[in-house]
Short mmCIF file of C-alpha atoms in Angstrom, two decimals:
data_model
loop_
_atom_site.label_atom_id
_atom_site.label_comp_id
_atom_site.label_asym_id
_atom_site.label_seq_id
_atom_site.Cartn_x
_atom_site.Cartn_y
_atom_site.Cartn_z
CA MET A 365 84.81 109.04 109.09
CA GLY A 366 87.57 110.71 107.10
CA SER A 367 87.22 111.74 103.50
CA GLY A 368 90.51 110.28 102.27
CA ALA A 369 91.32 113.65 100.71
CA ARG A 370 94.64 115.45 101.23
CA TYR A 371 94.75 119.23 101.42
CA PRO A 372 97.58 121.79 101.25
CA GLU A 373 98.94 123.05 104.56
CA GLY A 374 97.14 126.16 105.80
CA LEU A 375 94.16 126.09 103.43
CA THR A 376 90.54 125.26 104.21
CA ARG A 377 89.14 121.81 103.56
CA CYS A 378 86.99 122.55 100.53
CA ARG A 379 86.58 120.77 97.22
CA GLU A 380 88.69 123.27 95.30
CA HIS A 381 91.74 122.66 97.53
CA VAL A 382 91.89 118.85 97.31
CA LEU A 383 95.35 117.69 96.19
CA ASP A 384 94.45 114.01 95.83
CA VAL A 385 92.24 111.30 97.29
CA GLN A 386 93.46 108.02 98.71
CA ALA A 387 90.91 105.36 99.52
CA ILE A 388 90.41 101.63 99.35
CA TRP A 389 87.15 99.75 98.85
CA LEU A 390 86.80 96.16 100.00
CA ASN A 391 83.93 94.00 98.89
CA ILE A 392 84.01 90.83 100.97
CA ASN A 393 81.28 88.41 99.94
CA ASN A 394 79.58 86.82 102.92
CA HIS A 395 79.02 83.32 101.55
CA VAL A 396 80.48 79.83 101.45
CA PHE A 397 80.69 77.59 98.40
CA GLU A 398 78.55 74.47 98.38
CA ARG A 399 79.19 71.61 95.98
CA THR A 400 76.44 70.71 93.56
CA ASP A 401 75.72 67.40 91.82
CA ASP A 402 76.83 68.90 88.47
CA TYR A 403 80.30 68.55 86.99
CA TRP A 404 82.19 70.78 84.57
CA PRO A 405 82.48 69.25 81.10
CA GLU A 406 85.79 68.45 79.45
CA LEU A 407 86.64 70.17 76.15
CA ASP A 408 85.20 67.22 74.23
CA GLY A 409 81.90 67.47 76.16
CA SER A 410 82.43 64.41 78.34
CA PRO A 411 81.91 64.75 82.13
CA SER A 412 84.95 65.65 84.21
CA ASP A 413 85.88 64.99 87.83
CA ARG A 414 85.61 68.75 88.62
CA PRO A 415 82.38 69.43 90.54
CA LYS A 416 80.55 72.72 90.16
CA SER A 417 79.79 74.80 93.24
CA ARG A 418 77.43 77.61 94.09
CA PRO A 419 77.63 80.42 96.65
CA VAL A 420 75.34 80.06 99.67
CA PRO A 421 74.78 83.20 101.81
CA VAL A 422 75.85 83.03 105.44
CA PRO A 423 73.35 84.60 107.84
CA GLY A 424 74.67 87.56 109.77
CA PRO A 425 77.69 89.78 109.21
CA ILE A 426 81.12 88.38 108.42
CA ALA A 427 83.48 88.07 111.39
CA LEU A 428 86.56 90.29 111.38
CA SER A 429 88.81 87.22 111.73
CA ASP A 430 87.24 85.68 108.58
CA MET A 431 87.80 88.90 106.67
CA VAL A 432 91.47 89.01 107.70
CA THR A 433 91.92 85.38 106.66
CA ARG A 434 90.44 86.10 103.21
CA LEU A 435 92.71 89.12 102.75
CA GLU A 436 95.82 87.12 103.67
#
């Protein structure tokens, strides 16, 4: 695994020589949303037609194709 650090040409790869670091961190939640029997209230407190949902974990790791779909 690479460090993401960029070093000057001809120098050793040590902390003091790092020019910059380029990295990306992806946090893909492995869950699906399930509707509940609750509904979001309107501003006046009356019930709306917008159901609440909650995340439900999916067993096992996320498939690469699902991760690509979420990123698109």
